[in-house]
PDB file of C-alpha atoms in Angstrom:
ATOM      1  CA  MET A   2       0.000   0.000   0.000  1.00 58.00           C
ATOM      2  CA  LYS A   3       2.810   2.384   0.824  1.00 68.00           C
ATOM      3  CA  ARG A   4       4.553   1.638  -2.456  1.00 66.00           C
ATOM      4  CA  LEU A   5       1.332   2.309  -4.397  1.00 61.00           C
ATOM      5  CA  ILE A   6       0.989   5.699  -2.735  1.00 68.00           C
ATOM      6  CA  VAL A   7       4.620   6.481  -3.577  1.00 67.00           C
ATOM      7  CA  TRP A   8       4.054   5.539  -7.207  1.00 61.00           C
ATOM      8  CA  ILE A   9       0.927   7.725  -7.444  1.00 68.00           C
ATOM      9  CA  VAL A  10       2.823  10.675  -5.949  1.00 70.00           C
ATOM     10  CA  LEU A  11       5.658  10.151  -8.417  1.00 69.00           C
ATOM     11  CA  LEU A  12       3.171   9.962 -11.294  1.00 66.00           C
ATOM     12  CA  ALA A  13       1.509  13.206 -10.266  1.00 69.00           C
ATOM     13  CA  ALA A  14       4.887  14.907  -9.857  1.00 71.00           C
ATOM     14  CA  ALA A  15       6.052  13.686 -13.272  1.00 67.00           C
ATOM     15  CA  VAL A  16       2.881  14.903 -14.979  1.00 66.00           C
ATOM     16  CA  ALA A  17       3.070  18.283 -13.266  1.00 67.00           C
ATOM     17  CA  ALA A  18       6.754  18.599 -14.199  1.00 66.00           C
ATOM     18  CA  ALA A  19       6.056  17.660 -17.823  1.00 63.00           C
ATOM     19  CA  ILE A  20       3.219  20.169 -18.157  1.00 61.00           C
ATOM     20  CA  TYR A  21       5.318  22.893 -16.557  1.00 58.00           C
ATOM     21  CA  PHE A  22       8.604  22.306 -18.361  1.00 57.00           C
ATOM     22  CA  LEU A  23       7.183  21.044 -21.702  1.00 58.00           C
ATOM     23  CA  PRO A  24       4.202  23.273 -22.467  1.00 58.00           C
ATOM     24  CA  GLY A  25       4.638  22.811 -26.209  1.00 57.00           C
ATOM     25  CA  ALA A  26       5.622  19.150 -26.243  1.00 57.00           C
ATOM     26  CA  GLY A  27       5.557  17.375 -29.588  1.00 61.00           C
ATOM     27  CA  VAL A  28       3.527  14.357 -30.681  1.00 64.00           C
ATOM     28  CA  ALA A  29       4.433  10.799 -29.706  1.00 63.00           C
ATOM     29  CA  MET A  30       3.213   7.728 -31.601  1.00 68.00           C
ATOM     30  CA  VAL A  31       3.346   4.127 -30.423  1.00 66.00           C
ATOM     31  CA  GLU A  32       2.491   1.244 -32.772  1.00 70.00           C
ATOM     32  CA  PHE A  33       2.175  -2.284 -31.409  1.00 66.00           C
ATOM     33  CA  ALA A  34       0.485  -5.397 -32.849  1.00 64.00           C
ATOM     34  CA  GLY A  35      -1.563  -3.390 -35.305  1.00 67.00           C
ATOM     35  CA  TRP A  36      -2.564  -0.839 -32.713  1.00 72.00           C
ATOM     36  CA  ARG A  37      -1.481   2.753 -33.044  1.00 71.00           C
ATOM     37  CA  ILE A  38      -1.547   5.274 -30.231  1.00 70.00           C
ATOM     38  CA  GLU A  39      -0.880   8.941 -30.905  1.00 69.00           C
ATOM     39  CA  THR A  40      -0.424  11.276 -27.966  1.00 69.00           C
ATOM     40  CA  THR A  41       1.707  14.095 -26.726  1.00 67.00           C
ATOM     41  CA  ALA A  42       5.047  13.586 -24.998  1.00 64.00           C
ATOM     42  CA  VAL A  43       3.402  14.284 -21.669  1.00 65.00           C
ATOM     43  CA  GLY A  44       0.767  11.668 -22.393  1.00 68.00           C
ATOM     44  CA  LEU A  45       3.486   9.157 -23.265  1.00 67.00           C
ATOM     45  CA  VAL A  46       5.174   9.740 -19.918  1.00 68.00           C
ATOM     46  CA  LEU A  47       1.820   9.304 -18.225  1.00 69.00           C
ATOM     47  CA  ILE A  48       1.123   6.050 -20.094  1.00 71.00           C
ATOM     48  CA  VAL A  49       4.541   4.621 -19.217  1.00 74.00           C
ATOM     49  CA  LEU A  50       4.043   5.386 -15.551  1.00 71.00           C
ATOM     50  CA  VAL A  51       0.536   3.889 -15.554  1.00 74.00           C
ATOM     51  CA  VAL A  52       1.879   0.724 -17.205  1.00 75.00           C
ATOM     52  CA  LEU A  53       4.638   0.460 -14.622  1.00 74.00           C
ATOM     53  CA  ILE A  54       2.131   0.823 -11.776  1.00 73.00           C
ATOM     54  CA  GLY A  55      -0.115  -1.787 -13.369  1.00 77.00           C
ATOM     55  CA  LEU A  56       2.765  -4.237 -13.707  1.00 77.00           C
ATOM     56  CA  GLN A  57       3.639  -3.630 -10.043  1.00 75.00           C
ATOM     57  CA  LEU A  58       0.074  -4.368  -8.959  1.00 76.00           C
ATOM     58  CA  LEU A  59      -0.091  -7.454 -11.191  1.00 78.00           C
ATOM     59  CA  TRP A  60       3.167  -8.798  -9.734  1.00 78.00           C
ATOM     60  CA  ARG A  61       1.909  -8.302  -6.176  1.00 75.00           C
ATOM     61  CA  LEU A  62      -1.341 -10.075  -7.043  1.00 76.00           C
ATOM     62  CA  ILE A  63       0.464 -13.080  -8.561  1.00 78.00           C
ATOM     63  CA  ALA A  64       2.894 -13.253  -5.611  1.00 70.00           C
ATOM     64  CA  GLY A  65      -0.005 -13.087  -3.160  1.00 70.00           C
ATOM     65  CA  ILE A  66      -1.792 -15.963  -4.902  1.00 75.00           C
ATOM     66  CA  LEU A  67       1.374 -18.075  -4.963  1.00 72.00           C
ATOM     67  CA  ASN A  68       2.094 -17.385  -1.244  1.00 74.00           C
ATOM     68  CA  LEU A  69      -1.475 -18.001  -0.140  1.00 67.00           C
ATOM     69  CA  PRO A  70      -0.876 -21.620   1.082  1.00 73.00           C
ATOM     70  CA  ALA A  71       2.149 -20.517   3.131  1.00 71.00           C
ATOM     71  CA  ARG A  72       0.157 -17.655   4.641  1.00 74.00           C
ATOM     72  CA  LEU A  73      -2.649 -20.008   5.554  1.00 69.00           C
ATOM     73  CA  ARG A  74      -0.165 -22.394   7.169  1.00 75.00           C
ATOM     74  CA  ARG A  75       1.407 -19.568   9.158  1.00 77.00           C
ATOM     75  CA  ARG A  76      -1.986 -18.330  10.277  1.00 78.00           C
ATOM     76  CA  SER A  77      -3.019 -21.823  11.331  1.00 78.00           C
ATOM     77  CA  ALA A  78       0.265 -22.297  13.228  1.00 73.00           C
ATOM     78  CA  GLU A  79      -0.230 -18.949  14.961  1.00 84.00           C
ATOM     79  CA  GLN A  80      -3.735 -19.938  16.040  1.00 85.00           C
ATOM     80  CA  ARG A  81      -2.450 -23.247  17.402  1.00 84.00           C
ATOM     81  CA  ARG A  82       0.357 -21.439  19.224  1.00 84.00           C
ATOM     82  CA  ARG A  83      -2.069 -19.049  20.899  1.00 88.00           C
ATOM     83  CA  ALA A  84      -4.321 -21.951  21.896  1.00 87.00           C
ATOM     84  CA  ALA A  85      -1.323 -23.854  23.344  1.00 84.00           C
ATOM     85  CA  ASP A  86      -0.177 -20.809  25.326  1.00 86.00           C
ATOM     86  CA  GLU A  87      -3.683 -20.408  26.716  1.00 90.00           C
ATOM     87  CA  LYS A  88      -3.597 -24.053  27.805  1.00 89.00           C
ATOM     88  CA  LEU A  89      -0.291 -23.425  29.591  1.00 87.00           C
ATOM     89  CA  LEU A  90      -1.816 -20.495  31.472  1.00 89.00           C
ATOM     90  CA  ARG A  91      -4.817 -22.665  32.281  1.00 90.00           C
ATOM     91  CA  ALA A  92      -2.460 -25.331  33.641  1.00 88.00           C
ATOM     92  CA  TRP A  93      -0.892 -22.757  35.987  1.00 86.00           C
ATOM     93  CA  ALA A  94      -4.350 -21.734  37.128  1.00 89.00           C
ATOM     94  CA  GLU A  95      -5.355 -25.347  37.748  1.00 88.00           C
ATOM     95  CA  ARG A  96      -2.228 -25.831  39.881  1.00 84.00           C
ATOM     96  CA  GLN A  97      -3.245 -22.864  42.012  1.00 84.00           C
ATOM     97  CA  ARG A  98      -6.675 -24.440  42.390  1.00 84.00           C
ATOM     98  CA  ARG A  99      -4.896 -27.658  43.496  1.00 81.00           C
ATOM     99  CA  GLN A 100      -6.336 -29.566  40.564  1.00 83.00           C
ATOM    100  CA  THR A 101      -3.193 -31.519  39.760  1.00 82.00           C
ATOM    101  CA  GLU A 102      -4.742 -33.902  37.244  1.00 85.00           C
ATOM    102  CA  SER A 103      -6.271 -31.056  35.229  1.00 86.00           C
ATOM    103  CA  ALA A 104      -3.052 -29.055  35.420  1.00 88.00           C
ATOM    104  CA  GLN A 105      -1.011 -31.925  34.039  1.00 87.00           C
ATOM    105  CA  ARG A 106      -3.532 -32.563  31.272  1.00 89.00           C
ATOM    106  CA  TYR A 107      -3.654 -28.923  30.138  1.00 88.00           C
ATOM    107  CA  ALA A 108       0.129 -28.557  30.303  1.00 88.00           C
ATOM    108  CA  LEU A 109       0.837 -31.535  28.072  1.00 87.00           C
ATOM    109  CA  ALA A 110      -2.036 -30.839  25.671  1.00 87.00           C
ATOM    110  CA  GLY A 111      -0.276 -27.893  24.025  1.00 79.00           C
ATOM    111  CA  VAL A 112       3.328 -28.987  24.242  1.00 82.00           C
ATOM    112  CA  GLU A 113       3.811 -29.479  20.487  1.00 82.00           C
ATOM    113  CA  ASP A 114       2.451 -26.081  19.426  1.00 82.00           C
ATOM    114  CA  GLY A 115       3.314 -23.768  22.335  1.00 81.00           C
ATOM    115  CA  SER A 116       5.790 -20.921  22.108  1.00 84.00           C
ATOM    116  CA  LEU A 117       7.617 -22.310  25.194  1.00 86.00           C
ATOM    117  CA  PRO A 118       7.437 -26.120  24.893  1.00 89.00           C
ATOM    118  CA  PRO A 119       9.843 -26.875  27.810  1.00 90.00           C
ATOM    119  CA  MET A 120       7.650 -24.897  30.196  1.00 91.00           C
ATOM    120  CA  HIS A 121       4.761 -27.252  29.471  1.00 91.00           C
ATOM    121  CA  PHE A 122       6.849 -30.146  30.782  1.00 92.00           C
ATOM    122  CA  GLN A 123       7.902 -28.163  33.855  1.00 92.00           C
ATOM    123  CA  VAL A 124       4.297 -27.347  34.771  1.00 92.00           C
ATOM    124  CA  ALA A 125       3.286 -30.990  34.229  1.00 92.00           C
ATOM    125  CA  ILE A 126       6.123 -32.196  36.480  1.00 93.00           C
ATOM    126  CA  ASP A 127       5.252 -29.602  39.138  1.00 92.00           C
ATOM    127  CA  ALA A 128       1.654 -30.783  39.039  1.00 90.00           C
ATOM    128  CA  LEU A 129       2.803 -34.368  39.623  1.00 90.00           C
ATOM    129  CA  LEU A 130       5.014 -33.294  42.530  1.00 91.00           C
ATOM    130  CA  ASP A 131       2.088 -31.380  44.014  1.00 88.00           C
ATOM    131  CA  GLY A 132       0.387 -34.729  44.494  1.00 84.00           C
ATOM    132  CA  LEU A 133       3.208 -35.721  46.882  1.00 85.00           C
ATOM    133  CA  ASP A 134       2.976 -32.520  48.923  1.00 80.00           C
ATOM    134  CA  PRO A 135       0.922 -33.126  52.085  1.00 75.00           C
ATOM    135  CA  SER A 136       0.605 -29.364  52.631  1.00 72.00           C
ATOM    136  CA  ARG A 137      -1.403 -28.960  49.428  1.00 64.00           C
ATOM    137  CA  GLN A 138      -4.757 -30.124  50.701  1.00 53.00           C
ATOM    138  CA  GLY A 139      -7.040 -31.019  47.837  1.00 54.00           C
ATOM    139  CA  ALA A 140      -4.258 -32.173  45.507  1.00 51.00           C
ATOM    140  CA  ALA A 141      -5.060 -35.568  44.067  1.00 52.00           C
ATOM    141  CA  PRO A 142      -2.955 -38.193  45.889  1.00 58.00           C
ATOM    142  CA  ARG A 143      -0.970 -40.592  43.721  1.00 65.00           C
ATOM    143  CA  GLY A 144       1.350 -43.479  44.352  1.00 79.00           C
ATOM    144  CA  ARG A 145       4.927 -42.357  44.913  1.00 84.00           C
ATOM    145  CA  ASP A 146       6.459 -44.943  42.598  1.00 89.00           C
ATOM    146  CA  GLU A 147       3.934 -44.169  39.861  1.00 90.00           C
ATOM    147  CA  THR A 148       4.603 -40.443  40.196  1.00 90.00           C
ATOM    148  CA  ARG A 149       8.363 -40.965  40.108  1.00 92.00           C
ATOM    149  CA  GLN A 150       8.131 -43.056  36.957  1.00 93.00           C
ATOM    150  CA  GLU A 151       5.970 -40.457  35.204  1.00 92.00           C
ATOM    151  CA  ILE A 152       8.339 -37.652  36.170  1.00 93.00           C
ATOM    152  CA  ASP A 153      11.352 -39.671  35.010  1.00 94.00           C
ATOM    153  CA  ASP A 154       9.641 -40.276  31.655  1.00 94.00           C
ATOM    154  CA  LEU A 155       8.773 -36.605  31.210  1.00 93.00           C
ATOM    155  CA  PHE A 156      12.284 -35.523  32.176  1.00 94.00           C
ATOM    156  CA  GLU A 157      13.796 -38.010  29.731  1.00 94.00           C
ATOM    157  CA  THR A 158      11.699 -36.424  26.968  1.00 94.00           C
ATOM    158  CA  VAL A 159      12.931 -32.962  27.943  1.00 93.00           C
ATOM    159  CA  TRP A 160      16.527 -34.230  28.023  1.00 94.00           C
ATOM    160  CA  ARG A 161      16.236 -35.552  24.471  1.00 93.00           C
ATOM    161  CA  ARG A 162      14.455 -32.531  23.002  1.00 92.00           C
ATOM    162  CA  PHE A 163      15.750 -29.603  25.065  1.00 92.00           C
ATOM    163  CA  PRO A 164      19.116 -30.615  26.599  1.00 91.00           C
ATOM    164  CA  LYS A 165      20.059 -27.087  27.739  1.00 90.00           C
ATOM    165  CA  PHE A 166      16.737 -26.557  29.494  1.00 92.00           C
ATOM    166  CA  ALA A 167      16.983 -30.041  31.009  1.00 93.00           C
ATOM    167  CA  GLU A 168      19.778 -28.985  33.382  1.00 92.00           C
ATOM    168  CA  PHE A 169      17.686 -26.127  34.735  1.00 93.00           C
ATOM    169  CA  LEU A 170      14.692 -28.438  35.046  1.00 94.00           C
ATOM    170  CA  ARG A 171      16.778 -31.047  36.881  1.00 95.00           C
ATOM    171  CA  LEU A 172      17.877 -28.431  39.422  1.00 94.00           C
ATOM    172  CA  HIS A 173      14.281 -27.244  39.800  1.00 94.00           C
ATOM    173  CA  ILE A 174      13.094 -30.797  40.471  1.00 95.00           C
ATOM    174  CA  VAL A 175      15.863 -31.275  43.062  1.00 95.00           C
ATOM    175  CA  GLN A 176      14.732 -28.155  44.922  1.00 94.00           C
ATOM    176  CA  ARG A 177      11.127 -29.383  44.907  1.00 94.00           C
ATOM    177  CA  LEU A 178      12.203 -32.814  46.174  1.00 95.00           C
ATOM    178  CA  ILE A 179      14.211 -31.243  48.996  1.00 94.00           C
ATOM    179  CA  ALA A 180      11.123 -29.323  50.069  1.00 92.00           C
ATOM    180  CA  LEU A 181       9.182 -32.602  49.998  1.00 92.00           C
ATOM    181  CA  ARG A 182      11.921 -34.373  52.029  1.00 92.00           C
ATOM    182  CA  GLU A 183      12.451 -36.853  49.186  1.00 93.00           C
ATOM    183  CA  VAL A 184      16.156 -37.082  49.958  1.00 94.00           C
ATOM    184  CA  GLU A 185      17.124 -40.287  48.137  1.00 95.00           C
ATOM    185  CA  TRP A 186      15.297 -39.230  44.981  1.00 94.00           C
ATOM    186  CA  ALA A 187      16.863 -35.762  45.117  1.00 95.00           C
ATOM    187  CA  GLN A 188      20.341 -37.282  45.473  1.00 95.00           C
ATOM    188  CA  VAL A 189      19.798 -39.399  42.378  1.00 94.00           C
ATOM    189  CA  MET A 190      18.686 -36.327  40.434  1.00 94.00           C
ATOM    190  CA  VAL A 191      21.550 -34.097  41.557  1.00 94.00           C
ATOM    191  CA  GLU A 192      24.398 -36.544  40.905  1.00 93.00           C
ATOM    192  CA  PRO A 193      24.582 -35.902  37.114  1.00 93.00           C
ATOM    193  CA  LEU A 194      24.791 -32.164  37.841  1.00 91.00           C
ATOM    194  CA  ALA A 195      27.599 -32.748  40.338  1.00 90.00           C
ATOM    195  CA  GLU A 196      29.496 -34.782  37.734  1.00 91.00           C
ATOM    196  CA  THR A 197      29.135 -32.229  34.926  1.00 91.00           C
ATOM    197  CA  HIS A 198      29.636 -29.175  37.189  1.00 90.00           C
ATOM    198  CA  PRO A 199      31.997 -30.381  39.953  1.00 88.00           C
ATOM    199  CA  ARG A 200      33.000 -26.842  40.980  1.00 88.00           C
ATOM    200  CA  ASP A 201      29.617 -25.177  40.849  1.00 91.00           C
ATOM    201  CA  GLU A 202      29.133 -23.685  44.303  1.00 91.00           C
ATOM    202  CA  ALA A 203      25.326 -23.801  44.249  1.00 91.00           C
ATOM    203  CA  ILE A 204      25.375 -27.504  43.400  1.00 93.00           C
ATOM    204  CA  LEU A 205      27.994 -28.184  46.094  1.00 93.00           C
ATOM    205  CA  LEU A 206      25.760 -26.505  48.682  1.00 94.00           C
ATOM    206  CA  ILE A 207      22.802 -28.597  47.542  1.00 94.00           C
ATOM    207  CA  ARG A 208      24.904 -31.762  47.843  1.00 94.00           C
ATOM    208  CA  ALA A 209      25.932 -30.766  51.366  1.00 94.00           C
ATOM    209  CA  GLN A 210      22.309 -30.143  52.299  1.00 95.00           C
ATOM    210  CA  LEU A 211      21.233 -33.535  50.950  1.00 95.00           C
ATOM    211  CA  LEU A 212      24.064 -35.378  52.701  1.00 95.00           C
ATOM    212  CA  GLU A 213      23.088 -33.740  55.980  1.00 94.00           C
ATOM    213  CA  MET A 214      19.418 -34.628  55.453  1.00 94.00           C
ATOM    214  CA  ALA A 215      20.360 -38.216  54.618  1.00 94.00           C
ATOM    215  CA  GLY A 216      22.613 -38.532  57.676  1.00 93.00           C
ATOM    216  CA  GLU A 217      25.630 -39.430  55.517  1.00 94.00           C
ATOM    217  CA  TYR A 218      28.107 -37.710  57.809  1.00 94.00           C
ATOM    218  CA  ASP A 219      31.259 -39.422  56.538  1.00 93.00           C
ATOM    219  CA  ALA A 220      30.493 -38.255  52.983  1.00 94.00           C
ATOM    220  CA  LEU A 221      29.706 -34.778  54.299  1.00 94.00           C
ATOM    221  CA  ALA A 222      33.034 -34.776  56.185  1.00 93.00           C
ATOM    222  CA  ARG A 223      34.843 -35.543  52.908  1.00 93.00           C
ATOM    223  CA  LEU A 224      33.040 -32.594  51.315  1.00 93.00           C
ATOM    224  CA  LEU A 225      34.039 -30.155  54.074  1.00 92.00           C
ATOM    225  CA  PRO A 226      37.453 -29.166  52.590  1.00 92.00           C
ATOM    226  CA  THR A 227      35.693 -28.160  49.381  1.00 92.00           C
ATOM    227  CA  LEU A 228      33.018 -26.252  51.289  1.00 91.00           C
ATOM    228  CA  ARG A 229      35.694 -24.274  53.147  1.00 90.00           C
ATOM    229  CA  ARG A 230      36.944 -22.917  49.798  1.00 90.00           C
ATOM    230  CA  ILE A 231      33.500 -21.763  48.692  1.00 87.00           C
ATOM    231  CA  LYS A 232      33.029 -17.990  48.479  1.00 85.00           C
ATOM    232  CA  ASP A 233      29.246 -18.087  48.206  1.00 83.00           C
ATOM    233  CA  LYS A 234      27.734 -15.526  50.590  1.00 85.00           C
ATOM    234  CA  ARG A 235      25.100 -18.024  51.669  1.00 85.00           C
ATOM    235  CA  LEU A 236      27.797 -20.164  53.287  1.00 88.00           C
ATOM    236  CA  THR A 237      28.747 -17.875  56.157  1.00 91.00           C
ATOM    237  CA  ALA A 238      31.340 -18.730  58.789  1.00 91.00           C
ATOM    238  CA  ASP A 239      28.566 -19.538  61.258  1.00 92.00           C
ATOM    239  CA  GLU A 240      26.838 -21.848  58.767  1.00 92.00           C
ATOM    240  CA  LEU A 241      30.104 -23.656  57.996  1.00 93.00           C
ATOM    241  CA  LEU A 242      30.719 -24.079  61.737  1.00 93.00           C
ATOM    242  CA  ARG A 243      27.213 -25.474  62.133  1.00 94.00           C
ATOM    243  CA  ILE A 244      27.882 -28.041  59.394  1.00 94.00           C
ATOM    244  CA  GLU A 245      31.173 -29.055  61.021  1.00 94.00           C
ATOM    245  CA  ARG A 246      29.377 -29.595  64.338  1.00 93.00           C
ATOM    246  CA  VAL A 247      26.626 -31.586  62.635  1.00 94.00           C
ATOM    247  CA  VAL A 248      29.286 -33.828  61.075  1.00 94.00           C
ATOM    248  CA  LEU A 249      31.030 -34.297  64.422  1.00 93.00           C
ATOM    249  CA  LEU A 250      27.762 -35.064  66.233  1.00 93.00           C
ATOM    250  CA  GLY A 251      26.743 -37.562  63.564  1.00 93.00           C
ATOM    251  CA  ARG A 252      30.081 -39.358  63.649  1.00 93.00           C
ATOM    252  CA  ILE A 253      30.072 -39.385  67.464  1.00 92.00           C
ATOM    253  CA  GLU A 254      26.624 -40.997  67.383  1.00 92.00           C
ATOM    254  CA  ALA A 255      27.823 -43.634  64.918  1.00 91.00           C
ATOM    255  CA  ALA A 256      30.886 -44.460  67.028  1.00 91.00           C
ATOM    256  CA  SER A 257      28.701 -44.578  70.131  1.00 90.00           C
ATOM    257  CA  ARG A 258      26.380 -47.141  68.574  1.00 89.00           C
ATOM    258  CA  SER A 259      29.344 -49.381  67.827  1.00 88.00           C
ATOM    259  CA  ARG A 260      30.878 -48.629  71.284  1.00 88.00           C
ATOM    260  CA  ASP A 261      34.161 -47.691  69.628  1.00 88.00           C
ATOM    261  CA  LEU A 262      36.061 -45.713  72.279  1.00 88.00           C
ATOM    262  CA  ASP A 263      39.127 -45.310  70.050  1.00 90.00           C
ATOM    263  CA  ALA A 264      37.018 -43.736  67.306  1.00 90.00           C
ATOM    264  CA  LEU A 265      35.346 -41.427  69.830  1.00 89.00           C
ATOM    265  CA  SER A 266      38.675 -40.265  71.223  1.00 89.00           C
ATOM    266  CA  ARG A 267      40.094 -39.751  67.739  1.00 92.00           C
ATOM    267  CA  LEU A 268      37.092 -37.698  66.588  1.00 90.00           C
ATOM    268  CA  TRP A 269      37.300 -35.472  69.658  1.00 90.00           C
ATOM    269  CA  ALA A 270      41.051 -34.991  69.307  1.00 89.00           C
ATOM    270  CA  GLU A 271      40.895 -34.154  65.591  1.00 89.00           C
ATOM    271  CA  ALA A 272      37.998 -31.698  65.898  1.00 88.00           C
ATOM    272  CA  GLY A 273      38.799 -28.003  65.963  1.00 87.00           C
ATOM    273  CA  ARG A 274      38.572 -26.032  69.196  1.00 86.00           C
ATOM    274  CA  ASN A 275      35.776 -23.853  67.845  1.00 89.00           C
ATOM    275  CA  VAL A 276      33.824 -26.968  66.844  1.00 90.00           C
ATOM    276  CA  VAL A 277      33.950 -28.696  70.234  1.00 87.00           C
ATOM    277  CA  ASP A 278      33.533 -25.481  72.209  1.00 87.00           C
ATOM    278  CA  ASN A 279      29.772 -25.899  72.347  1.00 87.00           C
ATOM    279  CA  PRO A 280      27.591 -27.251  75.188  1.00 87.00           C
ATOM    280  CA  ALA A 281      25.521 -29.513  72.925  1.00 89.00           C
ATOM    281  CA  VAL A 282      28.661 -31.063  71.384  1.00 89.00           C
ATOM    282  CA  THR A 283      30.294 -31.558  74.790  1.00 90.00           C
ATOM    283  CA  ILE A 284      27.209 -33.199  76.257  1.00 89.00           C
ATOM    284  CA  ALA A 285      26.792 -35.462  73.223  1.00 91.00           C
ATOM    285  CA  TYR A 286      30.427 -36.570  73.483  1.00 89.00           C
ATOM    286  CA  ALA A 287      30.119 -37.220  77.221  1.00 90.00           C
ATOM    287  CA  GLU A 288      26.933 -39.233  76.731  1.00 91.00           C
ATOM    288  CA  ALA A 289      28.608 -41.268  73.989  1.00 90.00           C
ATOM    289  CA  LEU A 290      31.522 -42.036  76.313  1.00 90.00           C
ATOM    290  CA  ALA A 291      29.149 -43.083  79.068  1.00 90.00           C
ATOM    291  CA  ARG A 292      27.169 -45.369  76.752  1.00 88.00           C
ATOM    292  CA  SER A 293      30.447 -46.947  75.665  1.00 86.00           C
ATOM    293  CA  GLY A 294      31.417 -47.730  79.269  1.00 86.00           C
ATOM    294  CA  ALA A 295      33.838 -44.850  79.864  1.00 86.00           C
ATOM    295  CA  GLU A 296      31.902 -43.065  82.620  1.00 88.00           C
ATOM    296  CA  THR A 297      35.061 -41.684  84.222  1.00 87.00           C
ATOM    297  CA  ALA A 298      36.223 -40.108  80.972  1.00 86.00           C
ATOM    298  CA  ALA A 299      32.737 -38.671  80.433  1.00 85.00           C
ATOM    299  CA  ALA A 300      32.801 -37.081  83.882  1.00 88.00           C
ATOM    300  CA  ARG A 301      36.216 -35.521  83.192  1.00 87.00           C
ATOM    301  CA  VAL A 302      34.941 -34.027  79.924  1.00 85.00           C
ATOM    302  CA  LEU A 303      31.951 -32.453  81.678  1.00 85.00           C
ATOM    303  CA  GLU A 304      34.107 -31.166  84.558  1.00 85.00           C
ATOM    304  CA  LYS A 305      36.529 -29.602  82.125  1.00 84.00           C
ATOM    305  CA  ARG A 306      33.693 -27.942  80.246  1.00 79.00           C
ATOM    306  CA  LEU A 307      32.180 -26.647  83.479  1.00 79.00           C
ATOM    307  CA  GLY A 308      35.550 -25.248  84.521  1.00 75.00           C
ATOM    308  CA  ARG A 309      35.852 -23.268  81.273  1.00 75.00           C
ATOM    309  CA  VAL A 310      32.362 -21.871  81.712  1.00 69.00           C
ATOM    310  CA  LEU A 311      33.129 -20.766  85.273  1.00 67.00           C
ATOM    311  CA  GLU A 312      36.388 -19.141  84.183  1.00 69.00           C
ATOM    312  CA  ALA A 313      34.581 -17.244  81.469  1.00 65.00           C
ATOM    313  CA  GLN A 314      32.159 -15.841  84.023  1.00 64.00           C
TER     314      GLN A 314
END
């Protein structure tokens, strides 16, 4: 449309210029296929411009007819895309209404045509995990094993089709599983991330959290040297000290169950002063000694701790 207007303006300008500059223009004659046209020079210019505009319009008409199927396909694809995006929004809404089955169904219904196909899988997986969340009253309960298999299948599809998004989705699933206290499942999901990103601080912190939740204190102790080198602001000095005390308490408990006095003594001797300088740690160590038959040693530990407290006062 813009080009047509430009051509009309040019035609008018050319005619006006011809009339102004060629007031006494001669005669022009065009003979073609037995037809003869006689006109002035200005008329010839006008005819040429009209023919050019006509050819332009004819070309656009032919091109439009030839591109009609492609336009129809694009329009149909656009309509399907809008419908798929609406289904994704509906899936989010169904999740908020705690209708997990409907949310999963709407999310997967538009996955092939949506503008954000990976997000459809994420919403479907979140809807499945909602069924395991006891805090979401009204969410349809499902069997844990069945839910895990469905999520594994959906994640495998994402991994094949959208490998870059799959890493983000894996981390998202791990965070949801931690919130649900699904420790073993979360550990299985996070291991590939730990292998491909061994120095990623966020993943290291997640591993430490899972090891603590699982009570795997020996593995957490092996991770401590790496944690001490982390510069993430979330791992403050107080938080690192808390983890070290958790590891010590867990290992003391394990040695106590096996009544291994040598292991208890070694753990206490190897622990840092700031780690053992805590009433809860001291009491736990003394109780472990007493359970292992070393009541005298337990009493000495408590007396020594009491003496330090009195000196501090």
